[in-house]
Amino acid sequence: RKSFSLPGFEIISNPARKYQSKTQGRCSGGVAFGFKTSLKREVKLVLMRQDYIWCKLDRNLFNLERDIFICAIYIPPRDSPYFNADIFVELENDIATFSSEGFVLLAGDLNSRTGCGLDYIDEQTSTFENNAFTLPNYVIKTRKNFDDKINENGKSLLEICKSCDLRILNGRTKGDSFGKITYHSTEGISTVDY
């Protein structure tokens, strides 16, 4: 396990790992959360799992009414020996817990292709009966994405967004209003980082 440092910053990390039965090849995963040392009192590690780290930012840092819980995450592709079939269930449970205490933000490589799939329950196409869910009291901006594919991880991420009332920022916010590609390789391109 390798760790790293950056002058003037605190780093919370869970290094990449190597599949025990593999004798060759590279490690996979690893996740880190970095912040300025001057913020050490306002940022706390609250939970570390194999593929993600939850940190709490004190509400006073941004003059908010609630704390912010940030999850730095890496989810391996489904066909990887490193993929944990329970990761989306664990993540959803953590989101439910932390969203009851504050605001929640996920950031990282989720290997989730979401295309332009809805990350909210649409009143027009929903099969839920009236009052079975709460509609947002604001207009949700349409999300754009240069990657039109949806994979299994993407379906799981979209379902978590719906059940936990989260929104994907890629493709609908300043700085990425077009839904830019986040992964480039000789095998192709995709949007898998959020």
Tab-separated table of C-alpha atoms in Angstrom:
chain	number	residue	atom	x	y	z
A	1	ARG	CA	0.000	0.000	0.000
A	2	LYS	CA	1.444	3.280	-1.102
A	3	SER	CA	0.492	6.590	0.396
A	4	PHE	CA	1.339	10.041	-0.805
A	5	SER	CA	1.580	13.555	0.534
A	6	LEU	CA	1.168	17.031	-0.838
A	7	PRO	CA	2.626	20.026	1.014
A	8	GLY	CA	-0.089	22.149	2.636
A	9	PHE	CA	-2.738	19.439	2.250
A	10	GLU	CA	-4.163	16.633	4.327
A	11	ILE	CA	-4.831	13.406	2.425
A	12	ILE	CA	-7.246	10.695	3.506
A	13	SER	CA	-6.756	7.668	1.280
A	14	ASN	CA	-7.608	4.061	0.778
A	15	PRO	CA	-4.938	2.820	-1.668
A	16	ALA	CA	-5.479	0.625	-4.730
A	17	ARG	CA	-5.548	-3.084	-4.108
A	18	LYS	CA	-4.423	-6.174	-5.974
A	19	TYR	CA	-6.693	-9.174	-6.436
A	20	GLN	CA	-5.251	-11.908	-4.194
A	21	SER	CA	-5.249	-14.646	-6.833
A	22	LYS	CA	-3.496	-12.460	-9.414
A	23	THR	CA	0.277	-12.647	-9.489
A	24	GLN	CA	0.660	-10.220	-12.377
A	25	GLY	CA	-1.079	-7.087	-13.510
A	26	ARG	CA	-1.707	-3.756	-11.935
A	27	CYS	CA	-3.622	-2.812	-8.856
A	28	SER	CA	-7.164	-1.515	-9.150
A	29	GLY	CA	-9.130	1.226	-7.482
A	30	GLY	CA	-7.924	3.354	-4.688
A	31	VAL	CA	-9.543	6.553	-3.574
A	32	ALA	CA	-8.290	9.738	-1.926
A	33	PHE	CA	-9.819	12.855	-0.425
A	34	GLY	CA	-7.560	15.885	-0.088
A	35	PHE	CA	-8.088	19.244	1.578
A	36	LYS	CA	-6.005	22.181	2.761
A	37	THR	CA	-4.343	21.666	6.121
A	38	SER	CA	-5.898	24.944	7.319
A	39	LEU	CA	-9.325	23.223	7.111
A	40	LYS	CA	-8.356	20.297	9.331
A	41	ARG	CA	-10.806	21.278	12.088
A	42	GLU	CA	-13.732	21.564	9.669
A	43	VAL	CA	-13.170	18.308	7.719
A	44	LYS	CA	-13.573	14.914	9.374
A	45	LEU	CA	-13.402	11.346	8.111
A	46	VAL	CA	-16.719	9.684	9.010
A	47	LEU	CA	-16.587	6.358	7.135
A	48	MET	CA	-14.099	4.430	5.037
A	49	ARG	CA	-15.039	1.413	2.956
A	50	GLN	CA	-12.959	-0.485	0.397
A	51	ASP	CA	-14.106	1.603	-2.575
A	52	TYR	CA	-15.099	4.908	-1.016
A	53	ILE	CA	-14.475	7.455	1.710
A	54	TRP	CA	-17.077	9.667	3.410
A	55	CYS	CA	-15.911	12.981	4.867
A	56	LYS	CA	-17.947	15.609	6.678
A	57	LEU	CA	-17.449	19.316	6.021
A	58	ASP	CA	-18.655	21.405	8.933
A	59	ARG	CA	-21.649	23.609	8.121
A	60	ASN	CA	-19.832	26.706	9.420
A	61	LEU	CA	-17.217	26.394	6.669
A	62	PHE	CA	-19.813	27.580	4.135
A	63	ASN	CA	-22.224	29.277	6.558
A	64	LEU	CA	-24.889	26.617	5.949
A	65	GLU	CA	-27.620	25.219	8.163
A	66	ARG	CA	-26.452	21.616	7.617
A	67	ASP	CA	-23.123	19.813	7.266
A	68	ILE	CA	-21.952	18.506	3.875
A	69	PHE	CA	-21.080	14.819	3.489
A	70	ILE	CA	-18.785	14.145	0.538
A	71	CYS	CA	-18.169	10.665	-0.784
A	72	ALA	CA	-14.965	10.153	-2.793
A	73	ILE	CA	-15.640	6.930	-4.676
A	74	TYR	CA	-14.311	4.381	-7.133
A	75	ILE	CA	-16.652	1.671	-8.423
A	76	PRO	CA	-14.934	-0.948	-10.603
A	77	PRO	CA	-16.582	-2.109	-13.845
A	78	ARG	CA	-19.055	-4.996	-13.415
A	79	ASP	CA	-16.776	-7.454	-15.207
A	80	SER	CA	-13.818	-6.683	-12.945
A	81	PRO	CA	-12.777	-9.196	-10.258
A	82	TYR	CA	-12.698	-6.155	-7.941
A	83	PHE	CA	-16.404	-5.359	-8.400
A	84	ASN	CA	-18.444	-5.691	-5.201
A	85	ALA	CA	-21.997	-6.742	-6.076
A	86	ASP	CA	-23.299	-5.061	-2.889
A	87	ILE	CA	-21.666	-1.672	-3.472
A	88	PHE	CA	-24.777	0.110	-4.711
A	89	VAL	CA	-26.867	-1.200	-1.805
A	90	GLU	CA	-24.184	-0.145	0.699
A	91	LEU	CA	-23.861	3.248	-0.989
A	92	GLU	CA	-27.625	3.823	-0.966
A	93	ASN	CA	-27.791	2.964	2.746
A	94	ASP	CA	-24.926	5.363	3.499
A	95	ILE	CA	-26.581	8.123	1.459
A	96	ALA	CA	-29.847	7.622	3.367
A	97	THR	CA	-27.982	7.859	6.680
A	98	PHE	CA	-25.918	10.937	5.812
A	99	SER	CA	-28.706	12.797	3.990
A	100	SER	CA	-30.705	12.743	7.223
A	101	GLU	CA	-27.809	14.666	8.831
A	102	GLY	CA	-26.809	17.014	6.013
A	103	PHE	CA	-26.247	17.560	2.308
A	104	VAL	CA	-24.713	14.726	0.260
A	105	LEU	CA	-22.281	14.886	-2.664
A	106	LEU	CA	-20.745	11.938	-4.555
A	107	ALA	CA	-17.621	12.444	-6.667
A	108	GLY	CA	-15.366	10.003	-8.440
A	109	ASP	CA	-15.066	7.239	-10.997
A	110	LEU	CA	-18.299	5.283	-10.801
A	111	ASN	CA	-17.854	3.404	-14.096
A	112	SER	CA	-21.514	4.263	-14.584
A	113	ARG	CA	-22.715	5.223	-18.024
A	114	THR	CA	-26.027	7.025	-17.509
A	115	GLY	CA	-26.691	8.431	-20.983
A	116	CYS	CA	-29.477	10.969	-20.648
A	117	GLY	CA	-31.474	8.690	-18.343
A	118	LEU	CA	-33.654	10.458	-15.805
A	119	ASP	CA	-32.133	10.816	-12.344
A	120	TYR	CA	-35.489	11.820	-10.853
A	121	ILE	CA	-39.061	10.519	-10.871
A	122	ASP	CA	-40.914	12.164	-13.732
A	123	GLU	CA	-44.501	13.054	-12.843
A	124	GLN	CA	-45.607	12.641	-16.466
A	125	THR	CA	-44.317	9.076	-16.925
A	126	SER	CA	-44.459	7.767	-13.350
A	127	THR	CA	-46.609	4.734	-12.548
A	128	PHE	CA	-46.727	5.662	-8.847
A	129	GLU	CA	-50.086	6.572	-7.400
A	130	ASN	CA	-50.665	10.163	-6.290
A	131	ASN	CA	-48.873	11.112	-3.072
A	132	ALA	CA	-46.661	7.996	-3.227
A	133	PHE	CA	-43.632	10.225	-3.704
A	134	THR	CA	-42.714	13.859	-3.301
A	135	LEU	CA	-42.100	15.933	-6.402
A	136	PRO	CA	-39.352	18.545	-6.251
A	137	ASN	CA	-40.607	22.099	-5.796
A	138	TYR	CA	-38.212	23.402	-8.448
A	139	VAL	CA	-37.679	22.936	-12.170
A	140	ILE	CA	-35.088	20.274	-12.912
A	141	LYS	CA	-32.802	21.315	-15.747
A	142	THR	CA	-32.499	18.785	-18.564
A	143	ARG	CA	-29.228	16.872	-18.401
A	144	LYS	CA	-27.051	16.567	-21.508
A	145	ASN	CA	-24.509	13.846	-22.162
A	146	PHE	CA	-22.238	13.199	-25.153
A	147	ASP	CA	-22.279	9.521	-24.096
A	148	ASP	CA	-25.732	8.127	-24.932
A	149	LYS	CA	-25.135	4.609	-23.545
A	150	ILE	CA	-26.485	3.291	-20.236
A	151	ASN	CA	-24.730	0.323	-18.591
A	152	GLU	CA	-25.729	-1.734	-15.523
A	153	ASN	CA	-23.748	0.506	-13.148
A	154	GLY	CA	-25.472	3.479	-14.792
A	155	LYS	CA	-28.913	1.966	-14.177
A	156	SER	CA	-27.992	1.421	-10.530
A	157	LEU	CA	-26.712	4.992	-10.169
A	158	LEU	CA	-29.881	6.424	-11.738
A	159	GLU	CA	-32.027	4.364	-9.342
A	160	ILE	CA	-30.025	5.629	-6.356
A	161	CYS	CA	-30.513	9.201	-7.580
A	162	LYS	CA	-34.280	8.631	-7.757
A	163	SER	CA	-34.590	6.889	-4.405
A	164	CYS	CA	-32.284	9.289	-2.531
A	165	ASP	CA	-33.330	12.507	-4.310
A	166	LEU	CA	-29.859	13.174	-5.764
A	167	ARG	CA	-29.079	14.876	-9.091
A	168	ILE	CA	-26.247	14.216	-11.526
A	169	LEU	CA	-24.437	17.510	-12.110
A	170	ASN	CA	-22.571	16.424	-15.264
A	171	GLY	CA	-24.333	17.941	-18.255
A	172	ARG	CA	-26.489	20.430	-16.362
A	173	THR	CA	-24.188	22.823	-14.510
A	174	LYS	CA	-21.810	25.646	-15.307
A	175	GLY	CA	-18.504	24.232	-16.481
A	176	ASP	CA	-20.100	21.107	-17.965
A	177	SER	CA	-23.404	22.184	-19.481
A	178	PHE	CA	-22.840	19.862	-22.477
A	179	GLY	CA	-22.103	16.626	-20.592
A	180	LYS	CA	-18.520	16.195	-21.711
A	181	ILE	CA	-16.772	12.861	-22.069
A	182	THR	CA	-14.727	11.935	-18.969
A	183	TYR	CA	-12.901	8.815	-20.199
A	184	HIS	CA	-10.799	8.449	-23.361
A	185	SER	CA	-8.959	5.294	-24.439
A	186	THR	CA	-8.011	3.392	-27.562
A	187	GLU	CA	-11.161	1.304	-26.990
A	188	GLY	CA	-13.496	4.295	-26.999
A	189	ILE	CA	-14.873	7.187	-25.000
A	190	SER	CA	-17.504	7.484	-22.290
A	191	THR	CA	-18.828	9.500	-19.380
A	192	VAL	CA	-18.228	7.461	-16.229
A	193	ASP	CA	-16.872	10.048	-13.770
A	194	TYR	CA	-19.183	12.322	-11.802
